[in-house]
Short mmCIF file of C-alpha atoms in Angstrom, two decimals:
data_model
loop_
_atom_site.label_atom_id
_atom_site.label_comp_id
_atom_site.label_asym_id
_atom_site.label_seq_id
_atom_site.Cartn_x
_atom_site.Cartn_y
_atom_site.Cartn_z
CA MET A 534 26.19 -7.23 -33.66
CA PRO A 535 24.69 -10.69 -32.84
CA GLN A 536 20.28 -10.08 -32.70
CA LEU A 537 19.89 -8.49 -29.32
CA PRO A 538 16.89 -11.17 -27.49
CA VAL A 539 13.58 -9.63 -28.20
CA TYR A 540 12.43 -9.98 -24.75
CA ALA A 541 15.64 -7.29 -23.79
CA TYR A 542 14.16 -4.53 -25.55
CA GLY A 543 10.92 -3.05 -23.64
CA ALA A 544 13.21 -2.22 -19.98
CA GLY A 545 12.39 0.71 -18.36
CA GLU A 546 14.91 3.63 -17.93
CA TYR A 547 15.94 2.62 -14.57
CA GLY A 548 15.46 -1.21 -14.98
CA ALA A 549 17.86 -4.26 -15.15
CA LEU A 550 18.39 -5.68 -18.44
CA ALA A 551 19.29 -8.99 -18.28
CA LEU A 552 21.19 -11.01 -21.17
CA PRO A 553 22.02 -14.58 -21.08
CA GLN A 554 25.37 -15.46 -21.32
CA ASN A 555 25.63 -16.98 -24.73
CA TRP A 556 24.66 -13.65 -26.27
CA MET A 557 27.45 -11.65 -24.51
CA ASP A 558 29.50 -15.13 -25.93
CA ASP A 559 27.89 -13.91 -29.42
CA VAL A 560 29.25 -10.81 -29.26
CA LYS A 561 33.23 -11.29 -28.07
CA ALA A 562 33.18 -14.20 -30.12
CA SER A 563 32.10 -11.41 -32.34
CA ARG A 564 34.50 -8.64 -31.70
CA GLU A 565 37.57 -10.72 -31.59
CA GLN A 566 36.47 -12.22 -35.21
CA LEU A 567 36.40 -8.54 -36.35
CA GLN A 568 39.66 -7.28 -34.35
CA ALA A 569 41.63 -10.03 -36.73
CA GLN A 570 40.51 -9.53 -39.28
CA ALA A 571 41.53 -5.22 -38.49
CA ASP A 572 44.99 -6.35 -38.21
CA VAL A 573 45.19 -8.58 -41.36
CA LEU A 574 44.52 -5.46 -42.31
CA ARG A 575 47.40 -2.62 -40.60
CA ASP A 576 50.29 -6.11 -41.57
CA GLU A 577 48.74 -5.50 -45.52
CA LEU A 578 49.18 -2.01 -45.22
CA ALA A 579 52.01 -1.37 -43.33
CA ARG A 580 53.90 -4.05 -46.00
CA GLN A 581 52.28 -1.59 -49.00
CA ASP A 582 53.92 1.50 -46.54
CA CYS A 583 50.53 3.10 -46.70
CA SER A 584 49.43 5.55 -44.41
CA ALA A 585 46.11 4.36 -43.48
CA GLU A 586 43.82 3.69 -40.62
CA VAL A 587 41.72 1.08 -39.72
CA GLU A 588 38.54 0.87 -37.90
CA VAL A 589 36.31 -2.10 -35.80
CA LEU A 590 32.93 -1.33 -36.17
CA MET A 591 29.84 -3.25 -34.22
CA ALA A 592 26.52 -2.35 -34.45
CA GLU A 593 23.31 -2.83 -34.74
CA PRO A 594 21.75 -3.02 -38.59
CA ALA A 595 19.54 -0.49 -38.21
CA ALA A 596 22.90 1.71 -36.46
CA LEU A 597 25.66 0.39 -39.05
CA GLY A 598 23.87 2.91 -42.12
CA VAL A 599 24.61 5.95 -39.71
CA ALA A 600 27.63 4.87 -38.89
CA ILE A 601 29.60 4.40 -41.67
CA ALA A 602 27.54 7.80 -42.80
CA ARG A 603 29.73 9.52 -39.98
CA ARG A 604 32.98 7.78 -41.19
CA ALA A 605 32.49 9.40 -44.69
CA MET A 606 32.97 12.89 -43.89
CA THR A 607 36.28 12.56 -43.63
CA CYS A 608 36.22 10.89 -46.62
CA ASP A 609 36.88 11.23 -50.91
CA LEU A 610 35.38 7.94 -51.58
CA VAL A 611 33.31 4.93 -50.08
CA LEU A 612 34.21 1.65 -51.79
CA ALA A 613 31.48 -0.88 -51.57
CA CYS A 614 33.48 -4.47 -51.10
CA ASP A 615 32.04 -7.83 -52.26
CA ALA A 616 31.61 -9.28 -48.81
CA VAL A 617 28.83 -6.05 -48.71
CA ARG A 618 27.33 -6.20 -51.73
CA ASN A 619 24.66 -9.01 -51.29
CA SER A 620 21.33 -7.55 -50.49
CA THR A 621 20.13 -9.28 -48.02
CA ASN A 622 23.06 -8.77 -46.09
CA ALA A 623 22.45 -6.45 -43.03
CA ALA A 624 25.88 -4.70 -43.87
CA GLY A 625 25.08 -3.89 -47.43
CA ARG A 626 21.74 -2.40 -46.40
CA ALA A 627 23.76 -0.85 -44.35
CA VAL A 628 26.27 0.35 -47.16
CA GLN A 629 22.88 1.29 -49.57
CA ALA A 630 21.16 3.80 -46.58
CA ALA A 631 24.34 5.19 -45.88
CA LEU A 632 24.51 6.83 -49.47
CA PHE A 633 21.55 8.79 -49.03
CA GLN A 634 23.69 10.34 -46.12
CA ILE A 635 27.02 10.86 -47.06
CA PRO A 636 28.75 13.89 -48.60
CA VAL A 637 31.28 11.33 -51.25
CA GLY A 638 30.15 9.03 -53.59
CA LEU A 639 30.23 5.00 -53.33
CA MET A 640 32.15 2.95 -55.73
CA ILE A 641 30.74 -0.66 -55.86
CA ASN A 642 32.72 -3.19 -57.95
CA GLY A 643 35.71 -0.93 -57.45
CA MET A 644 38.47 -3.49 -56.96
CA ARG A 645 36.14 -5.86 -60.11
CA LYS A 646 38.26 -4.78 -62.97
CA PRO A 647 41.82 -2.84 -63.59
CA GLY A 648 41.70 0.58 -63.30
CA ALA A 649 38.58 1.64 -61.61
CA LEU A 650 40.23 3.71 -59.45
CA GLN A 651 42.13 5.63 -62.05
CA PRO A 652 39.69 4.73 -65.34
CA LYS A 653 41.39 6.17 -68.84
CA ARG A 654 37.70 5.92 -69.70
CA VAL A 655 34.76 7.08 -67.57
CA LEU A 656 31.21 6.45 -68.83
CA LEU A 657 28.75 9.33 -67.26
CA ALA A 658 24.48 9.20 -66.94
CA TRP A 659 24.03 12.18 -67.14
CA ASN A 660 19.74 13.26 -66.76
CA SER A 661 20.09 16.82 -65.78
CA GLY A 662 18.54 15.13 -62.01
CA LEU A 663 20.59 16.90 -58.92
CA PRO A 664 21.57 13.02 -58.02
CA ALA A 665 23.17 12.75 -61.87
CA GLY A 666 24.89 16.34 -60.56
CA ARG A 667 26.05 15.19 -57.49
CA ALA A 668 27.86 12.03 -58.65
CA ALA A 669 29.90 14.37 -61.24
CA HIS A 670 30.84 16.68 -58.37
CA ALA A 671 31.99 13.19 -56.59
CA ALA A 672 33.40 12.32 -59.54
CA LEU A 673 34.91 15.03 -60.39
CA PRO A 674 39.26 14.47 -59.98
CA LEU A 675 38.57 10.75 -61.34
CA LEU A 676 37.29 12.17 -64.47
CA ARG A 677 40.16 15.39 -64.33
CA ALA A 678 42.39 12.08 -64.50
CA ALA A 679 40.47 10.47 -67.01
CA GLU A 680 41.96 10.15 -71.05
CA ASP A 681 37.96 10.10 -72.33
CA VAL A 682 34.78 10.40 -70.32
CA THR A 683 31.48 10.49 -72.26
CA VAL A 684 28.66 12.21 -71.21
CA ALA A 685 25.59 9.52 -72.17
CA VAL A 686 22.28 10.67 -71.76
CA PHE A 687 19.64 8.00 -72.68
CA ASP A 688 15.83 8.82 -73.96
CA PRO A 689 16.84 12.74 -73.94
CA VAL A 690 13.52 15.52 -73.50
CA ALA A 691 15.23 18.41 -75.55
CA THR A 692 12.99 21.20 -74.30
CA PRO A 693 14.71 23.46 -71.75
CA LEU A 694 12.51 22.79 -68.63
CA ARG A 695 13.97 19.30 -68.85
CA ASP A 696 17.40 17.93 -70.46
CA GLY A 697 18.21 21.69 -72.45
CA GLU A 698 18.19 22.26 -76.75
CA ASN A 699 20.97 20.37 -76.91
CA PRO A 700 21.26 17.50 -73.74
CA GLY A 701 24.48 16.63 -72.30
CA SER A 702 26.30 20.11 -73.76
CA ASP A 703 26.51 21.91 -70.34
CA MET A 704 27.39 19.34 -68.53
CA ALA A 705 30.65 18.62 -71.69
CA ARG A 706 31.13 22.42 -71.37
CA TRP A 707 31.71 22.77 -67.42
CA LEU A 708 34.12 19.49 -66.96
CA SER A 709 35.96 21.40 -70.31
CA ARG A 710 36.92 23.93 -68.24
CA HIS A 711 37.85 21.64 -64.76
CA GLY A 712 40.69 20.02 -68.45
CA CYS A 713 38.48 16.90 -69.30
CA LYS A 714 38.49 15.61 -72.84
CA VAL A 715 34.74 15.48 -73.53
CA ASP A 716 32.48 13.30 -76.17
CA VAL A 717 28.60 13.90 -75.63
CA GLN A 718 26.53 10.98 -76.87
CA GLN A 719 22.34 11.24 -76.89
CA TYR A 720 21.26 7.01 -77.44
CA PRO A 721 17.74 5.53 -77.64
CA SER A 722 17.07 3.40 -75.13
CA GLY A 723 15.40 1.09 -77.59
CA GLY A 724 12.68 -0.32 -74.88
CA VAL A 725 15.67 -1.20 -72.75
CA GLU A 726 15.38 -0.51 -69.55
CA ILE A 727 17.80 2.04 -68.56
CA GLY A 728 20.27 0.82 -66.01
CA ARG A 729 20.71 -2.12 -68.68
CA ALA A 730 21.60 0.54 -71.59
CA ILE A 731 23.76 2.55 -69.55
CA LEU A 732 25.88 -0.44 -68.70
CA ASP A 733 25.58 -2.10 -72.13
CA ARG A 734 26.93 1.25 -74.15
CA ALA A 735 29.35 1.35 -71.20
CA ARG A 736 30.92 -1.69 -72.27
CA GLU A 737 30.81 -0.97 -75.74
CA LEU A 738 33.26 1.89 -74.88
CA ARG A 739 35.39 -0.50 -73.13
CA ALA A 740 35.16 2.01 -69.93
CA ASP A 741 36.72 1.71 -66.49
CA LEU A 742 34.40 3.27 -64.95
CA VAL A 743 30.63 4.33 -64.53
CA VAL A 744 29.16 7.52 -63.39
CA MET A 745 25.79 7.98 -62.47
CA GLY A 746 23.48 9.49 -59.97
CA ALA A 747 21.52 6.36 -57.61
CA TRP A 748 17.89 6.68 -56.79
CA GLU A 749 15.54 9.34 -59.05
CA HIS A 750 12.41 7.74 -57.57
CA SER A 751 11.75 6.58 -54.16
CA ARG A 752 13.00 3.21 -53.80
CA MET A 753 10.22 1.43 -52.39
CA ARG A 754 8.78 2.42 -56.21
CA GLU A 755 12.54 0.59 -57.80
CA LEU A 756 12.23 -1.98 -55.10
CA ILE A 757 8.03 -3.13 -56.77
CA LEU A 758 8.52 -1.56 -59.97
CA GLY A 759 12.28 -2.29 -60.24
CA GLY A 760 14.69 0.70 -61.58
CA THR A 761 17.86 2.39 -63.10
CA THR A 762 19.46 2.19 -59.47
CA ARG A 763 18.25 -1.49 -58.37
CA THR A 764 19.63 -3.20 -61.51
CA VAL A 765 22.92 -1.65 -62.04
CA MET A 766 23.61 -2.40 -57.92
CA ALA A 767 22.61 -6.01 -58.72
CA GLN A 768 24.85 -6.45 -61.24
CA SER A 769 28.97 -7.24 -59.80
CA GLU A 770 30.83 -6.79 -63.50
CA MET A 771 31.43 -2.98 -64.63
CA PRO A 772 32.59 -1.01 -61.20
CA VAL A 773 29.84 2.04 -60.44
CA LEU A 774 30.09 5.47 -58.94
CA LEU A 775 26.79 6.17 -57.05
CA ALA A 776 25.59 9.81 -55.41
CA HIS A 777 22.13 10.64 -54.59
#
């Protein structure tokens, strides 16, 4: 939605809110543009005989994340298209914010590579953390249908309180019980940033999809110091399914 004029904020509960006509015109034009895009999508979905619903959503940037998350409650997967991946864009920031409030996985670059939505080879970046566990559960239907799943553990700490005596083997056993063909690989990062190491291994394995947990550390820490999630979300080549 076009930014609400500053002087419109702070009006009392029963006070009149005066809005300039040019702002109203901008809102109308934006709504008409969105509606036109929705009509194109509906026509394309009808042409492909696909059962689907198209919604037009217009809200202030701060409210977009909540609105996306509410609709994701009844979905299997959230697919972030290239148009909303730019972190400087309000919609891109809203998609990242929604990641903290959705019960399903968020996929980026899903239309960049053929087979991302029906992957044959998947790399699951595993570290025994809660976000990684949620990502594995969110991706389970895709993992069960894949031909090969590689559970990749980077710089594992083989202690009972961290990654276990044989890091990655517990996740491999669980996936095997679901009929997945699983291989466990333990990789030393060799000083390479973990996010970059994950992407390098995925390319070596010719993976169609990477599955991993997001924001193991706070977003503020990753914004200042960098981090795995930030590195992976910044790239625009490899499809990645994330969960927090």
